[in-house]
PDB file of C-alpha atoms in Angstrom:
ATOM      1  CA  MET A  51      68.262 137.078 119.231  1.00 52.00           C
ATOM      2  CA  ALA A  52      67.818 140.146 122.043  1.00 53.00           C
ATOM      3  CA  PHE A  53      71.383 140.981 123.696  1.00 50.00           C
ATOM      4  CA  LEU A  54      70.232 139.570 127.370  1.00 54.00           C
ATOM      5  CA  SER A  55      68.231 136.489 125.481  1.00 61.00           C
ATOM      6  CA  GLN A  56      71.895 135.608 124.332  1.00 60.00           C
ATOM      7  CA  PHE A  57      72.878 134.457 127.220  1.00 56.00           C
ATOM      8  CA  ARG A  58      70.557 131.963 127.842  1.00 61.00           C
ATOM      9  CA  ALA A  59      71.411 129.733 124.641  1.00 65.00           C
ATOM     10  CA  ALA A  60      72.479 126.584 125.659  1.00 65.00           C
ATOM     11  CA  PRO A  61      76.526 126.789 124.155  1.00 68.00           C
ATOM     12  CA  ASN A  62      76.497 129.968 126.288  1.00 72.00           C
ATOM     13  CA  LEU A  63      76.077 128.759 128.723  1.00 79.00           C
ATOM     14  CA  LEU A  64      77.943 125.977 128.430  1.00 79.00           C
ATOM     15  CA  THR A  65      80.917 128.898 127.588  1.00 82.00           C
ATOM     16  CA  LEU A  66      79.856 130.331 131.021  1.00 86.00           C
ATOM     17  CA  LEU A  67      80.378 127.546 132.688  1.00 86.00           C
ATOM     18  CA  ARG A  68      83.727 127.006 131.402  1.00 87.00           C
ATOM     19  CA  LEU A  69      84.415 130.938 132.687  1.00 90.00           C
ATOM     20  CA  PHE A  70      83.084 129.547 136.372  1.00 93.00           C
ATOM     21  CA  ILE A  71      85.944 126.778 136.309  1.00 94.00           C
ATOM     22  CA  ILE A  72      88.867 129.221 136.233  1.00 94.00           C
ATOM     23  CA  PRO A  73      88.696 130.536 139.201  1.00 95.00           C
ATOM     24  CA  TYR A  74      88.170 127.231 141.536  1.00 96.00           C
ATOM     25  CA  LEU A  75      90.657 125.394 138.756  1.00 96.00           C
ATOM     26  CA  VAL A  76      93.436 128.214 140.180  1.00 96.00           C
ATOM     27  CA  ILE A  77      92.467 127.142 143.467  1.00 97.00           C
ATOM     28  CA  GLU A  78      92.294 123.294 143.662  1.00 97.00           C
ATOM     29  CA  ILE A  79      96.554 123.845 141.686  1.00 97.00           C
ATOM     30  CA  LEU A  80      97.263 126.357 143.978  1.00 97.00           C
ATOM     31  CA  ALA A  81      96.119 124.298 147.083  1.00 96.00           C
ATOM     32  CA  GLY A  82      98.244 121.667 146.147  1.00 94.00           C
ATOM     33  CA  HIS A  83      94.987 119.138 144.600  1.00 95.00           C
ATOM     34  CA  TYR A  84      96.329 118.471 140.939  1.00 95.00           C
ATOM     35  CA  LEU A  85      93.458 115.083 140.603  1.00 95.00           C
ATOM     36  CA  ALA A  86      90.656 117.814 141.259  1.00 96.00           C
ATOM     37  CA  ALA A  87      92.368 120.827 138.647  1.00 96.00           C
ATOM     38  CA  PHE A  88      93.349 117.846 136.382  1.00 96.00           C
ATOM     39  CA  ALA A  89      89.498 117.213 136.466  1.00 96.00           C
ATOM     40  CA  LEU A  90      88.019 120.348 136.306  1.00 96.00           C
ATOM     41  CA  PHE A  91      90.522 121.104 133.115  1.00 95.00           C
ATOM     42  CA  LEU A  92      89.034 118.424 131.861  1.00 94.00           C
ATOM     43  CA  LEU A  93      85.076 119.217 132.206  1.00 92.00           C
ATOM     44  CA  ALA A  94      86.790 122.791 130.604  1.00 91.00           C
ATOM     45  CA  GLY A  95      88.029 121.211 127.848  1.00 88.00           C
ATOM     46  CA  LEU A  96      84.400 118.731 127.367  1.00 88.00           C
ATOM     47  CA  SER A  97      82.157 122.329 127.587  1.00 82.00           C
ATOM     48  CA  ASP A  98      84.049 123.489 125.059  1.00 76.00           C
ATOM     49  CA  GLY A  99      83.480 121.035 122.612  1.00 75.00           C
ATOM     50  CA  LEU A 100      79.941 120.514 123.964  1.00 75.00           C
ATOM     51  CA  ASP A 101      78.913 124.329 123.068  1.00 63.00           C
ATOM     52  CA  GLY A 102      80.528 124.268 119.223  1.00 66.00           C
ATOM     53  CA  LEU A 103      78.624 121.381 118.696  1.00 67.00           C
ATOM     54  CA  LEU A 104      74.410 122.086 121.051  1.00 61.00           C
ATOM     55  CA  ALA A 105      75.365 125.495 118.525  1.00 58.00           C
ATOM     56  CA  ARG A 106      75.059 123.552 115.978  1.00 64.00           C
ATOM     57  CA  TRP A 107      72.513 121.050 116.706  1.00 65.00           C
ATOM     58  CA  LEU A 108      69.942 123.911 117.901  1.00 58.00           C
ATOM     59  CA  GLU A 109      71.327 126.380 115.293  1.00 63.00           C
ATOM     60  CA  GLN A 110      71.625 128.407 118.877  1.00 58.00           C
ATOM     61  CA  ARG A 111      74.966 130.604 117.232  1.00 66.00           C
ATOM     62  CA  THR A 112      75.126 134.494 118.298  1.00 63.00           C
ATOM     63  CA  THR A 113      77.344 137.424 118.217  1.00 62.00           C
ATOM     64  CA  LEU A 114      77.514 136.424 122.270  1.00 58.00           C
ATOM     65  CA  GLY A 115      78.955 133.255 121.460  1.00 60.00           C
ATOM     66  CA  LEU A 116      81.390 134.732 118.818  1.00 66.00           C
ATOM     67  CA  TYR A 117      83.184 137.218 120.801  1.00 69.00           C
ATOM     68  CA  LEU A 118      82.491 135.092 124.450  1.00 75.00           C
ATOM     69  CA  ASP A 119      83.654 131.230 123.561  1.00 78.00           C
ATOM     70  CA  PRO A 120      87.081 132.946 122.370  1.00 80.00           C
ATOM     71  CA  ILE A 121      87.744 134.857 125.256  1.00 84.00           C
ATOM     72  CA  ALA A 122      86.669 131.968 127.953  1.00 85.00           C
ATOM     73  CA  ASP A 123      89.243 129.763 125.714  1.00 86.00           C
ATOM     74  CA  LYS A 124      92.211 132.433 126.034  1.00 87.00           C
ATOM     75  CA  LEU A 125      91.125 133.261 130.155  1.00 90.00           C
ATOM     76  CA  LEU A 126      91.056 129.621 130.835  1.00 92.00           C
ATOM     77  CA  LEU A 127      95.144 128.745 129.118  1.00 92.00           C
ATOM     78  CA  SER A 128      95.992 132.060 130.084  1.00 92.00           C
ATOM     79  CA  THR A 129      95.605 131.209 133.555  1.00 94.00           C
ATOM     80  CA  LEU A 130      96.846 128.065 133.866  1.00 95.00           C
ATOM     81  CA  PHE A 131      99.898 129.246 132.027  1.00 96.00           C
ATOM     82  CA  LEU A 132     100.700 131.643 135.032  1.00 95.00           C
ATOM     83  CA  THR A 133      99.676 129.858 137.699  1.00 97.00           C
ATOM     84  CA  LEU A 134     101.966 126.210 137.449  1.00 97.00           C
ATOM     85  CA  THR A 135     104.614 129.692 136.193  1.00 97.00           C
ATOM     86  CA  HIS A 136     103.648 130.412 139.771  1.00 96.00           C
ATOM     87  CA  VAL A 137     104.046 126.887 140.990  1.00 96.00           C
ATOM     88  CA  GLY A 138     106.922 125.965 139.436  1.00 94.00           C
ATOM     89  CA  LEU A 139     105.679 123.849 136.542  1.00 93.00           C
ATOM     90  CA  ILE A 140     105.982 125.783 133.695  1.00 95.00           C
ATOM     91  CA  PRO A 141     109.474 127.601 133.213  1.00 95.00           C
ATOM     92  CA  GLN A 142     109.640 131.595 133.379  1.00 96.00           C
ATOM     93  CA  TYR A 143     109.812 132.306 129.972  1.00 96.00           C
ATOM     94  CA  VAL A 144     107.628 130.052 127.634  1.00 96.00           C
ATOM     95  CA  THR A 145     104.548 131.882 129.633  1.00 96.00           C
ATOM     96  CA  VAL A 146     106.552 135.211 128.858  1.00 96.00           C
ATOM     97  CA  LEU A 147     106.408 134.286 125.215  1.00 94.00           C
ATOM     98  CA  VAL A 148     103.062 133.273 124.818  1.00 93.00           C
ATOM     99  CA  PHE A 149     101.401 136.273 126.506  1.00 91.00           C
ATOM    100  CA  SER A 150     103.919 137.920 124.876  1.00 91.00           C
ATOM    101  CA  ARG A 151     102.398 136.303 121.180  1.00 88.00           C
ATOM    102  CA  ASP A 152      98.415 137.341 122.905  1.00 85.00           C
ATOM    103  CA  PHE A 153      98.643 140.448 123.807  1.00 85.00           C
ATOM    104  CA  GLY A 154     100.614 141.705 120.771  1.00 82.00           C
ATOM    105  CA  ILE A 155      97.547 140.004 118.255  1.00 78.00           C
ATOM    106  CA  LEU A 156      94.855 141.222 120.609  1.00 77.00           C
ATOM    107  CA  LEU A 157      96.547 144.711 120.009  1.00 79.00           C
ATOM    108  CA  ILE A 158      97.128 144.774 116.255  1.00 76.00           C
ATOM    109  CA  ALA A 159      93.104 143.353 116.185  1.00 71.00           C
ATOM    110  CA  THR A 160      92.160 146.114 118.373  1.00 73.00           C
ATOM    111  CA  LEU A 161      93.653 147.992 116.217  1.00 73.00           C
ATOM    112  CA  LEU A 162      92.034 146.898 113.192  1.00 69.00           C
ATOM    113  CA  PHE A 163      88.545 146.252 113.871  1.00 66.00           C
ATOM    114  CA  ALA A 164      88.793 150.002 115.688  1.00 66.00           C
ATOM    115  CA  THR A 165      89.664 151.308 112.240  1.00 67.00           C
ATOM    116  CA  GLY A 166      87.471 148.794 109.888  1.00 65.00           C
ATOM    117  CA  THR A 167      90.957 148.092 108.531  1.00 60.00           C
ATOM    118  CA  LEU A 168      90.228 144.709 108.537  1.00 57.00           C
ATOM    119  CA  ARG A 169      86.963 143.047 110.099  1.00 55.00           C
ATOM    120  CA  ASP A 170      87.146 139.355 109.476  1.00 58.00           C
ATOM    121  CA  PHE A 171      90.073 138.418 111.621  1.00 58.00           C
ATOM    122  CA  HIS A 172      91.217 134.866 111.503  1.00 66.00           C
ATOM    123  CA  PRO A 173      93.623 132.439 113.025  1.00 68.00           C
ATOM    124  CA  SER A 174      96.460 130.764 111.183  1.00 75.00           C
ATOM    125  CA  PHE A 175      97.342 127.736 110.744  1.00 83.00           C
ATOM    126  CA  LEU A 176     100.088 127.628 112.588  1.00 85.00           C
ATOM    127  CA  GLY A 177      98.078 129.826 115.738  1.00 83.00           C
ATOM    128  CA  LYS A 178      95.977 127.183 115.716  1.00 86.00           C
ATOM    129  CA  THR A 179      99.035 124.985 116.158  1.00 90.00           C
ATOM    130  CA  ASN A 180      99.881 126.391 118.601  1.00 89.00           C
ATOM    131  CA  THR A 181      96.775 126.420 120.976  1.00 89.00           C
ATOM    132  CA  PHE A 182      96.346 122.849 120.277  1.00 92.00           C
ATOM    133  CA  ILE A 183     100.083 122.395 121.776  1.00 94.00           C
ATOM    134  CA  GLN A 184      99.677 124.640 124.543  1.00 94.00           C
ATOM    135  CA  ILE A 185      96.676 122.421 125.341  1.00 93.00           C
ATOM    136  CA  VAL A 186      97.970 119.464 125.181  1.00 94.00           C
ATOM    137  CA  GLY A 187     100.964 120.277 127.063  1.00 94.00           C
ATOM    138  CA  LEU A 188      99.081 122.141 129.811  1.00 95.00           C
ATOM    139  CA  THR A 189      97.602 118.246 130.339  1.00 94.00           C
ATOM    140  CA  VAL A 190     100.403 116.273 130.079  1.00 92.00           C
ATOM    141  CA  ILE A 191     101.440 118.829 132.836  1.00 93.00           C
ATOM    142  CA  LEU A 192      98.529 118.622 134.735  1.00 93.00           C
ATOM    143  CA  ALA A 193      97.867 114.326 133.831  1.00 91.00           C
ATOM    144  CA  GLU A 194     101.787 114.538 135.079  1.00 89.00           C
ATOM    145  CA  ARG A 195     101.319 115.483 138.500  1.00 89.00           C
ATOM    146  CA  VAL A 196      98.131 113.206 139.067  1.00 90.00           C
ATOM    147  CA  LEU A 197      99.803 110.217 138.316  1.00 86.00           C
ATOM    148  CA  ALA A 198     103.989 110.941 139.762  1.00 77.00           C
ATOM    149  CA  PRO A 199     102.409 110.122 143.601  1.00 73.00           C
ATOM    150  CA  HIS A 200     101.505 106.328 141.408  1.00 76.00           C
ATOM    151  CA  TRP A 201     104.544 105.775 139.750  1.00 73.00           C
ATOM    152  CA  PRO A 202     107.263 107.718 140.895  1.00 69.00           C
ATOM    153  CA  ALA A 203     108.882 106.260 137.244  1.00 65.00           C
ATOM    154  CA  LEU A 204     107.413 109.720 135.746  1.00 64.00           C
ATOM    155  CA  HIS A 205     109.899 112.418 137.227  1.00 62.00           C
ATOM    156  CA  HIS A 206     112.799 110.585 135.385  1.00 60.00           C
ATOM    157  CA  LEU A 207     110.737 110.434 132.768  1.00 58.00           C
ATOM    158  CA  ASP A 208     110.066 114.335 131.493  1.00 76.00           C
ATOM    159  CA  TYR A 209     110.929 114.307 127.595  1.00 78.00           C
ATOM    160  CA  PRO A 210     107.446 114.647 126.027  1.00 84.00           C
ATOM    161  CA  ARG A 211     107.111 117.563 129.098  1.00 87.00           C
ATOM    162  CA  ARG A 212     110.057 119.328 128.110  1.00 89.00           C
ATOM    163  CA  ALA A 213     109.281 118.747 124.195  1.00 92.00           C
ATOM    164  CA  LEU A 214     106.192 120.099 123.768  1.00 93.00           C
ATOM    165  CA  LEU A 215     107.232 123.245 126.542  1.00 94.00           C
ATOM    166  CA  ASP A 216     110.069 123.662 123.901  1.00 95.00           C
ATOM    167  CA  ALA A 217     107.550 123.670 120.601  1.00 95.00           C
ATOM    168  CA  ILE A 218     105.010 126.057 122.779  1.00 95.00           C
ATOM    169  CA  ALA A 219     108.278 128.946 122.692  1.00 94.00           C
ATOM    170  CA  LEU A 220     109.521 128.634 119.876  1.00 94.00           C
ATOM    171  CA  LEU A 221     105.604 128.064 118.254  1.00 93.00           C
ATOM    172  CA  ALA A 222     104.608 131.428 120.125  1.00 91.00           C
ATOM    173  CA  PRO A 223     106.507 134.055 117.865  1.00 91.00           C
ATOM    174  CA  VAL A 224     106.748 131.867 115.050  1.00 92.00           C
ATOM    175  CA  SER A 225     102.524 132.093 115.014  1.00 88.00           C
ATOM    176  CA  ALA A 226     103.194 136.025 115.978  1.00 86.00           C
ATOM    177  CA  ALA A 227     104.979 136.552 112.453  1.00 87.00           C
ATOM    178  CA  GLN A 228     102.631 134.752 110.430  1.00 85.00           C
ATOM    179  CA  TYR A 229      99.777 136.840 111.909  1.00 81.00           C
ATOM    180  CA  ALA A 230     101.781 139.676 111.187  1.00 80.00           C
ATOM    181  CA  TRP A 231     102.387 138.993 107.662  1.00 83.00           C
ATOM    182  CA  ILE A 232      99.147 137.828 106.685  1.00 78.00           C
ATOM    183  CA  VAL A 233      97.426 141.296 107.883  1.00 76.00           C
ATOM    184  CA  ILE A 234     100.286 143.038 106.464  1.00 78.00           C
ATOM    185  CA  ARG A 235      99.682 140.987 102.248  1.00 77.00           C
ATOM    186  CA  ARG A 236      95.646 141.831 103.050  1.00 72.00           C
ATOM    187  CA  ILE A 237      96.041 145.383 103.917  1.00 73.00           C
ATOM    188  CA  SER A 238      98.551 146.042 101.632  1.00 73.00           C
ATOM    189  CA  ALA A 239      96.714 144.261  98.537  1.00 65.00           C
ATOM    190  CA  PRO A 240      94.826 146.283  96.407  1.00 62.00           C
ATOM    191  CA  ALA A 241      91.271 146.756  96.747  1.00 56.00           C
ATOM    192  CA  GLN A 242      88.826 145.094  94.748  1.00 55.00           C
ATOM    193  CA  PRO A 243      86.912 146.497  92.296  1.00 53.00           C
ATOM    194  CA  ALA A 244      83.252 146.202  92.765  1.00 49.00           C
ATOM    195  CA  ASN A 245      80.686 143.842  91.110  1.00 52.00           C
ATOM    196  CA  PRO A 246      78.698 146.978  88.028  1.00 49.00           C
ATOM    197  CA  ALA A 247      75.230 146.537  88.781  1.00 45.00           C
TER     198      ALA A 247
END
């Protein structure tokens, strides 16, 4: 499929929708409209799940989608962390750790890819766990803001939110260390001999 034609593939259109949602999500949070923000976040999550299913069902897996989907996911999460930190719902140290991890991994992946040292840089188990906990944490924070006006007692039951934020702060450097360990082991491994013809 030609590169420009890949933009018309249904999974990639959903991914572009997720990118389109991001600025409006920020606007709603900054305006204190958490119900609208929560609805947009759920819509973004739904599009993330559907684009993978459509790519398999319609057999529309594209090179563009391979790169665009994780970029959209990372932009969504990173933007939310920054915005929620700005409005005081996420501690600054958590966002600093998250961004430091992502920047480090991005830098390593770019260098390895540019030098041809390592092409298949797949997410690790801890990396996937870290992303999952981030999504759950952001969902809980936004849901809490939506429900708190109706159930004031939620303000005193903030243990789940704190526990999730602590888990995110812990997993960020640990998963980054796992990535580094995996890369070092794979680079240091002896080259496999070519199969005889």
